[in-house]
Amino acid sequence: MYQLIEEYKLDGHIRWISAQMNRVRNGELYRIVADTKGAFVQPAFYEAFGLTVVEAMTCGLPTFATIHGGPGEIIVNGVSGFHIDPYQGDKAAELLVGFFERCKEDSTHWDKISEGGLRRIYEKYTWKLYSERLMTLAGVYGFWKFVSKLDRQETRRYLEMFYTLKYRNLAKSVPLAVDGDTEQ
């Protein structure tokens, strides 16, 4: 890639951003790219969910991401971003070039894809929607487990993952009542 950047004199037009652990800085990086009418490209061979895709789209970035895994569901191709196949680099490059050429011809094209990405996030990927789905899933799981006595391994795995990622640290921060120390 560095050779291609040098060959086509793209220095200053492409930025490699290594893995970032600071969420505030991540948001700022996405905003800087969006403010300059850039795009986010995530060419992973496979991405289980696609949190970086959701983050980039939340910042209004037109997003190009792997079709393999979660981004294939997150992005509506051509409406809220673009699917790329990392195994077909030439086609991915053509799609990127085509996007930016269209942006030059139609000054509203970048904004259309940006707004499409934001709409998709607000329709499908907010914490409010996620928690509502989780509660529905928990209710359905409880009902079916009670009625059928089935042990739904997938649902249990999902709930355990949610607990581990979201609630375990929250639960640790809740102070325990000590005998004689409870309020009435």
PDB file of N, CA, C and O in Angstrom, residues 8-61:
ATOM      1  N   TYR A   8       1.217   6.785  -6.865  1.00  0.00           N
ATOM      2  CA  TYR A   8       0.105   7.608  -7.339  1.00  0.00           C
ATOM      3  C   TYR A   8       0.026   8.973  -6.642  1.00  0.00           C
ATOM      4  O   TYR A   8      -0.967   9.675  -6.755  1.00  0.00           O
ATOM      5  N   LYS A   9       1.094   9.314  -5.907  1.00  0.00           N
ATOM      6  CA  LYS A   9       1.201  10.606  -5.236  1.00  0.00           C
ATOM      7  C   LYS A   9      -0.035  10.888  -4.375  1.00  0.00           C
ATOM      8  O   LYS A   9      -0.673  11.926  -4.486  1.00  0.00           O
ATOM      9  N   LEU A  10      -0.334   9.932  -3.506  1.00  0.00           N
ATOM     10  CA  LEU A  10      -1.500  10.040  -2.624  1.00  0.00           C
ATOM     11  C   LEU A  10      -1.124  10.430  -1.203  1.00  0.00           C
ATOM     12  O   LEU A  10      -1.980  10.446  -0.319  1.00  0.00           O
ATOM     13  N   ASP A  11       0.150  10.753  -1.005  1.00  0.00           N
ATOM     14  CA  ASP A  11       0.583  11.150   0.330  1.00  0.00           C
ATOM     15  C   ASP A  11      -0.225  12.374   0.771  1.00  0.00           C
ATOM     16  O   ASP A  11      -0.387  13.328   0.032  1.00  0.00           O
ATOM     17  N   GLY A  12      -0.765  12.310   1.969  1.00  0.00           N
ATOM     18  CA  GLY A  12      -1.611  13.388   2.472  1.00  0.00           C
ATOM     19  C   GLY A  12      -3.085  13.182   2.175  1.00  0.00           C
ATOM     20  O   GLY A  12      -3.930  13.912   2.659  1.00  0.00           O
ATOM     21  N   HIS A  13      -3.404  12.167   1.376  1.00  0.00           N
ATOM     22  CA  HIS A  13      -4.801  11.884   1.045  1.00  0.00           C
ATOM     23  C   HIS A  13      -5.313  10.621   1.734  1.00  0.00           C
ATOM     24  O   HIS A  13      -6.519  10.378   1.761  1.00  0.00           O
ATOM     25  N   ILE A  14      -4.404   9.819   2.234  1.00  0.00           N
ATOM     26  CA  ILE A  14      -4.759   8.562   2.894  1.00  0.00           C
ATOM     27  C   ILE A  14      -4.094   8.541   4.262  1.00  0.00           C
ATOM     28  O   ILE A  14      -2.921   8.901   4.386  1.00  0.00           O
ATOM     29  N   ARG A  15      -4.830   8.130   5.263  1.00  0.00           N
ATOM     30  CA  ARG A  15      -4.274   8.019   6.605  1.00  0.00           C
ATOM     31  C   ARG A  15      -4.529   6.630   7.142  1.00  0.00           C
ATOM     32  O   ARG A  15      -5.655   6.147   7.123  1.00  0.00           O
ATOM     33  N   TRP A  16      -3.476   5.980   7.608  1.00  0.00           N
ATOM     34  CA  TRP A  16      -3.607   4.697   8.293  1.00  0.00           C
ATOM     35  C   TRP A  16      -3.782   5.011   9.765  1.00  0.00           C
ATOM     36  O   TRP A  16      -2.961   5.702  10.359  1.00  0.00           O
ATOM     37  N   ILE A  17      -4.824   4.536  10.350  1.00  0.00           N
ATOM     38  CA  ILE A  17      -5.045   4.748  11.773  1.00  0.00           C
ATOM     39  C   ILE A  17      -4.960   3.392  12.451  1.00  0.00           C
ATOM     40  O   ILE A  17      -5.799   2.522  12.221  1.00  0.00           O
ATOM     41  N   SER A  18      -3.927   3.216  13.253  1.00  0.00           N
ATOM     42  CA  SER A  18      -3.765   1.939  13.946  1.00  0.00           C
ATOM     43  C   SER A  18      -4.827   1.804  15.025  1.00  0.00           C
ATOM     44  O   SER A  18      -5.559   2.750  15.322  1.00  0.00           O
ATOM     45  N   ALA A  19      -4.905   0.644  15.623  1.00  0.00           N
ATOM     46  CA  ALA A  19      -5.907   0.386  16.664  1.00  0.00           C
ATOM     47  C   ALA A  19      -5.806   1.451  17.748  1.00  0.00           C
ATOM     48  O   ALA A  19      -4.730   1.746  18.243  1.00  0.00           O
ATOM     49  N   GLN A  20      -6.928   2.017  18.095  1.00  0.00           N
ATOM     50  CA  GLN A  20      -7.004   3.063  19.106  1.00  0.00           C
ATOM     51  C   GLN A  20      -7.817   2.556  20.282  1.00  0.00           C
ATOM     52  O   GLN A  20      -8.859   1.950  20.095  1.00  0.00           O
ATOM     53  N   MET A  21      -7.368   2.847  21.472  1.00  0.00           N
ATOM     54  CA  MET A  21      -8.078   2.394  22.658  1.00  0.00           C
ATOM     55  C   MET A  21      -8.787   3.537  23.379  1.00  0.00           C
ATOM     56  O   MET A  21      -9.596   3.319  24.249  1.00  0.00           O
ATOM     57  N   ASN A  22      -8.500   4.764  22.996  1.00  0.00           N
ATOM     58  CA  ASN A  22      -9.092   5.924  23.634  1.00  0.00           C
ATOM     59  C   ASN A  22     -10.350   6.322  22.866  1.00  0.00           C
ATOM     60  O   ASN A  22     -10.277   6.831  21.749  1.00  0.00           O
ATOM     61  N   ARG A  23     -11.523   6.105  23.459  1.00  0.00           N
ATOM     62  CA  ARG A  23     -12.792   6.344  22.762  1.00  0.00           C
ATOM     63  C   ARG A  23     -12.985   7.808  22.385  1.00  0.00           C
ATOM     64  O   ARG A  23     -13.534   8.108  21.332  1.00  0.00           O
ATOM     65  N   VAL A  24     -12.546   8.707  23.240  1.00  0.00           N
ATOM     66  CA  VAL A  24     -12.693  10.136  22.931  1.00  0.00           C
ATOM     67  C   VAL A  24     -11.858  10.470  21.702  1.00  0.00           C
ATOM     68  O   VAL A  24     -12.328  11.128  20.769  1.00  0.00           O
ATOM     69  N   ARG A  25     -10.617   9.998  21.686  1.00  0.00           N
ATOM     70  CA  ARG A  25      -9.748  10.247  20.535  1.00  0.00           C
ATOM     71  C   ARG A  25     -10.318   9.600  19.276  1.00  0.00           C
ATOM     72  O   ARG A  25     -10.257  10.186  18.201  1.00  0.00           O
ATOM     73  N   ASN A  26     -10.896   8.413  19.396  1.00  0.00           N
ATOM     74  CA  ASN A  26     -11.505   7.760  18.235  1.00  0.00           C
ATOM     75  C   ASN A  26     -12.574   8.649  17.626  1.00  0.00           C
ATOM     76  O   ASN A  26     -12.618   8.841  16.406  1.00  0.00           O
ATOM     77  N   GLY A  27     -13.446   9.169  18.475  1.00  0.00           N
ATOM     78  CA  GLY A  27     -14.502  10.044  17.973  1.00  0.00           C
ATOM     79  C   GLY A  27     -13.937  11.267  17.279  1.00  0.00           C
ATOM     80  O   GLY A  27     -14.437  11.696  16.232  1.00  0.00           O
ATOM     81  N   GLU A  28     -12.877  11.827  17.847  1.00  0.00           N
ATOM     82  CA  GLU A  28     -12.239  12.996  17.237  1.00  0.00           C
ATOM     83  C   GLU A  28     -11.623  12.640  15.883  1.00  0.00           C
ATOM     84  O   GLU A  28     -11.709  13.418  14.937  1.00  0.00           O
ATOM     85  N   LEU A  29     -10.981  11.471  15.805  1.00  0.00           N
ATOM     86  CA  LEU A  29     -10.395  11.051  14.527  1.00  0.00           C
ATOM     87  C   LEU A  29     -11.475  10.893  13.457  1.00  0.00           C
ATOM     88  O   LEU A  29     -11.320  11.363  12.328  1.00  0.00           O
ATOM     89  N   TYR A  30     -12.575  10.246  13.828  1.00  0.00           N
ATOM     90  CA  TYR A  30     -13.678  10.090  12.867  1.00  0.00           C
ATOM     91  C   TYR A  30     -14.220  11.459  12.437  1.00  0.00           C
ATOM     92  O   TYR A  30     -14.529  11.684  11.270  1.00  0.00           O
ATOM     93  N   ARG A  31     -14.357  12.378  13.386  1.00  0.00           N
ATOM     94  CA  ARG A  31     -14.895  13.714  13.076  1.00  0.00           C
ATOM     95  C   ARG A  31     -13.956  14.474  12.146  1.00  0.00           C
ATOM     96  O   ARG A  31     -14.403  15.164  11.233  1.00  0.00           O
ATOM     97  N   ILE A  32     -12.659  14.374  12.366  1.00  0.00           N
ATOM     98  CA  ILE A  32     -11.696  15.060  11.493  1.00  0.00           C
ATOM     99  C   ILE A  32     -11.836  14.538  10.067  1.00  0.00           C
ATOM    100  O   ILE A  32     -11.876  15.318   9.112  1.00  0.00           O
ATOM    101  N   VAL A  33     -11.920  13.237   9.916  1.00  0.00           N
ATOM    102  CA  VAL A  33     -12.065  12.648   8.580  1.00  0.00           C
ATOM    103  C   VAL A  33     -13.394  13.079   7.955  1.00  0.00           C
ATOM    104  O   VAL A  33     -13.453  13.447   6.782  1.00  0.00           O
ATOM    105  N   ALA A  34     -14.463  13.073   8.745  1.00  0.00           N
ATOM    106  CA  ALA A  34     -15.773  13.482   8.227  1.00  0.00           C
ATOM    107  C   ALA A  34     -15.775  14.962   7.844  1.00  0.00           C
ATOM    108  O   ALA A  34     -16.337  15.338   6.813  1.00  0.00           O
ATOM    109  N   ASP A  35     -15.153  15.796   8.655  1.00  0.00           N
ATOM    110  CA  ASP A  35     -15.123  17.237   8.379  1.00  0.00           C
ATOM    111  C   ASP A  35     -14.389  17.560   7.084  1.00  0.00           C
ATOM    112  O   ASP A  35     -14.635  18.608   6.478  1.00  0.00           O
ATOM    113  N   THR A  36     -13.495  16.685   6.666  1.00  0.00           N
ATOM    114  CA  THR A  36     -12.761  16.907   5.423  1.00  0.00           C
ATOM    115  C   THR A  36     -13.363  16.114   4.260  1.00  0.00           C
ATOM    116  O   THR A  36     -12.736  15.967   3.223  1.00  0.00           O
ATOM    117  N   LYS A  37     -14.600  15.613   4.469  1.00  0.00           N
ATOM    118  CA  LYS A  37     -15.337  14.854   3.443  1.00  0.00           C
ATOM    119  C   LYS A  37     -14.572  13.612   2.996  1.00  0.00           C
ATOM    120  O   LYS A  37     -14.536  13.261   1.822  1.00  0.00           O
ATOM    121  N   GLY A  38     -13.975  12.946   3.969  1.00  0.00           N
ATOM    122  CA  GLY A  38     -13.275  11.702   3.695  1.00  0.00           C
ATOM    123  C   GLY A  38     -14.214  10.524   3.838  1.00  0.00           C
ATOM    124  O   GLY A  38     -15.443  10.669   3.862  1.00  0.00           O
ATOM    125  N   ALA A  39     -13.652   9.346   3.947  1.00  0.00           N
ATOM    126  CA  ALA A  39     -14.433   8.116   4.096  1.00  0.00           C
ATOM    127  C   ALA A  39     -13.691   7.182   5.046  1.00  0.00           C
ATOM    128  O   ALA A  39     -12.491   7.316   5.259  1.00  0.00           O
ATOM    129  N   PHE A  40     -14.426   6.247   5.598  1.00  0.00           N
ATOM    130  CA  PHE A  40     -13.858   5.226   6.476  1.00  0.00           C
ATOM    131  C   PHE A  40     -13.856   3.913   5.696  1.00  0.00           C
ATOM    132  O   PHE A  40     -14.881   3.521   5.136  1.00  0.00           O
ATOM    133  N   VAL A  41     -12.716   3.244   5.673  1.00  0.00           N
ATOM    134  CA  VAL A  41     -12.589   1.978   4.959  1.00  0.00           C
ATOM    135  C   VAL A  41     -12.119   0.918   5.941  1.00  0.00           C
ATOM    136  O   VAL A  41     -11.103   1.082   6.602  1.00  0.00           O
ATOM    137  N   GLN A  42     -12.868  -0.156   6.017  1.00  0.00           N
ATOM    138  CA  GLN A  42     -12.541  -1.256   6.930  1.00  0.00           C
ATOM    139  C   GLN A  42     -12.523  -2.544   6.096  1.00  0.00           C
ATOM    140  O   GLN A  42     -13.545  -3.186   5.926  1.00  0.00           O
ATOM    141  N   PRO A  43     -11.358  -2.907   5.554  1.00  0.00           N
ATOM    142  CA  PRO A  43     -11.279  -4.046   4.634  1.00  0.00           C
ATOM    143  C   PRO A  43     -10.931  -5.379   5.291  1.00  0.00           C
ATOM    144  O   PRO A  43     -10.212  -6.181   4.723  1.00  0.00           O
ATOM    145  N   ALA A  44     -11.426  -5.623   6.491  1.00  0.00           N
ATOM    146  CA  ALA A  44     -11.101  -6.870   7.196  1.00  0.00           C
ATOM    147  C   ALA A  44     -11.598  -8.069   6.393  1.00  0.00           C
ATOM    148  O   ALA A  44     -12.626  -7.995   5.714  1.00  0.00           O
ATOM    149  N   PHE A  45     -10.888  -9.162   6.501  1.00  0.00           N
ATOM    150  CA  PHE A  45     -11.349 -10.387   5.841  1.00  0.00           C
ATOM    151  C   PHE A  45     -12.644 -10.871   6.479  1.00  0.00           C
ATOM    152  O   PHE A  45     -13.507 -11.411   5.808  1.00  0.00           O
ATOM    153  N   TYR A  46     -12.768 -10.655   7.773  1.00  0.00           N
ATOM    154  CA  TYR A  46     -14.004 -10.994   8.484  1.00  0.00           C
ATOM    155  C   TYR A  46     -14.100 -10.114   9.719  1.00  0.00           C
ATOM    156  O   TYR A  46     -13.110  -9.878  10.394  1.00  0.00           O
ATOM    157  N   GLU A  47     -15.270  -9.626  10.011  1.00  0.00           N
ATOM    158  CA  GLU A  47     -15.511  -8.803  11.192  1.00  0.00           C
ATOM    159  C   GLU A  47     -16.771  -9.322  11.862  1.00  0.00           C
ATOM    160  O   GLU A  47     -17.849  -9.289  11.267  1.00  0.00           O
ATOM    161  N   ALA A  48     -16.639  -9.827  13.086  1.00  0.00           N
ATOM    162  CA  ALA A  48     -17.773 -10.459  13.764  1.00  0.00           C
ATOM    163  C   ALA A  48     -18.955  -9.505  13.904  1.00  0.00           C
ATOM    164  O   ALA A  48     -20.076  -9.842  13.537  1.00  0.00           O
ATOM    165  N   PHE A  49     -18.741  -8.314  14.447  1.00  0.00           N
ATOM    166  CA  PHE A  49     -19.837  -7.360  14.547  1.00  0.00           C
ATOM    167  C   PHE A  49     -19.571  -6.139  13.688  1.00  0.00           C
ATOM    168  O   PHE A  49     -20.268  -5.896  12.733  1.00  0.00           O
ATOM    169  N   GLY A  50     -18.601  -5.353  14.026  1.00  0.00           N
ATOM    170  CA  GLY A  50     -18.285  -4.160  13.257  1.00  0.00           C
ATOM    171  C   GLY A  50     -18.472  -2.885  14.048  1.00  0.00           C
ATOM    172  O   GLY A  50     -19.068  -1.930  13.558  1.00  0.00           O
ATOM    173  N   LEU A  51     -17.961  -2.862  15.266  1.00  0.00           N
ATOM    174  CA  LEU A  51     -18.115  -1.680  16.107  1.00  0.00           C
ATOM    175  C   LEU A  51     -17.497  -0.449  15.459  1.00  0.00           C
ATOM    176  O   LEU A  51     -18.066   0.635  15.500  1.00  0.00           O
ATOM    177  N   THR A  52     -16.337  -0.599  14.826  1.00  0.00           N
ATOM    178  CA  THR A  52     -15.713   0.562  14.181  1.00  0.00           C
ATOM    179  C   THR A  52     -16.587   1.082  13.044  1.00  0.00           C
ATOM    180  O   THR A  52     -16.619   2.279  12.780  1.00  0.00           O
ATOM    181  N   VAL A  53     -17.298   0.180  12.385  1.00  0.00           N
ATOM    182  CA  VAL A  53     -18.216   0.575  11.313  1.00  0.00           C
ATOM    183  C   VAL A  53     -19.348   1.415  11.896  1.00  0.00           C
ATOM    184  O   VAL A  53     -19.685   2.480  11.371  1.00  0.00           O
ATOM    185  N   VAL A  54     -19.931   0.951  12.999  1.00  0.00           N
ATOM    186  CA  VAL A  54     -21.007   1.702  13.658  1.00  0.00           C
ATOM    187  C   VAL A  54     -20.486   3.058  14.134  1.00  0.00           C
ATOM    188  O   VAL A  54     -21.144   4.088  13.956  1.00  0.00           O
ATOM    189  N   GLU A  55     -19.287   3.083  14.725  1.00  0.00           N
ATOM    190  CA  GLU A  55     -18.714   4.343  15.198  1.00  0.00           C
ATOM    191  C   GLU A  55     -18.509   5.329  14.048  1.00  0.00           C
ATOM    192  O   GLU A  55     -18.856   6.503  14.161  1.00  0.00           O
ATOM    193  N   ALA A  56     -17.948   4.851  12.950  1.00  0.00           N
ATOM    194  CA  ALA A  56     -17.698   5.724  11.798  1.00  0.00           C
ATOM    195  C   ALA A  56     -19.014   6.256  11.221  1.00  0.00           C
ATOM    196  O   ALA A  56     -19.132   7.455  10.933  1.00  0.00           O
ATOM    197  N   MET A  57     -19.995   5.386  11.072  1.00  0.00           N
ATOM    198  CA  MET A  57     -21.288   5.817  10.545  1.00  0.00           C
ATOM    199  C   MET A  57     -21.967   6.797  11.497  1.00  0.00           C
ATOM    200  O   MET A  57     -22.629   7.740  11.052  1.00  0.00           O
ATOM    201  N   THR A  58     -21.797   6.599  12.799  1.00  0.00           N
ATOM    202  CA  THR A  58     -22.375   7.499  13.800  1.00  0.00           C
ATOM    203  C   THR A  58     -21.785   8.898  13.676  1.00  0.00           C
ATOM    204  O   THR A  58     -22.449   9.887  13.982  1.00  0.00           O
ATOM    205  N   CYS A  59     -20.555   8.983  13.198  1.00  0.00           N
ATOM    206  CA  CYS A  59     -19.912  10.282  12.995  1.00  0.00           C
ATOM    207  C   CYS A  59     -20.209  10.851  11.611  1.00  0.00           C
ATOM    208  O   CYS A  59     -19.670  11.893  11.241  1.00  0.00           O
ATOM    209  N   GLY A  60     -21.050  10.178  10.849  1.00  0.00           N
ATOM    210  CA  GLY A  60     -21.431  10.681   9.540  1.00  0.00           C
ATOM    211  C   GLY A  60     -20.473  10.346   8.425  1.00  0.00           C
ATOM    212  O   GLY A  60     -20.568  10.909   7.331  1.00  0.00           O
ATOM    213  N   LEU A  61     -19.556   9.425   8.664  1.00  0.00           N
ATOM    214  CA  LEU A  61     -18.589   9.066   7.624  1.00  0.00           C
ATOM    215  C   LEU A  61     -19.181   8.070   6.622  1.00  0.00           C
ATOM    216  O   LEU A  61     -19.694   7.029   7.031  1.00  0.00           O
TER     217      LEU A  61
END
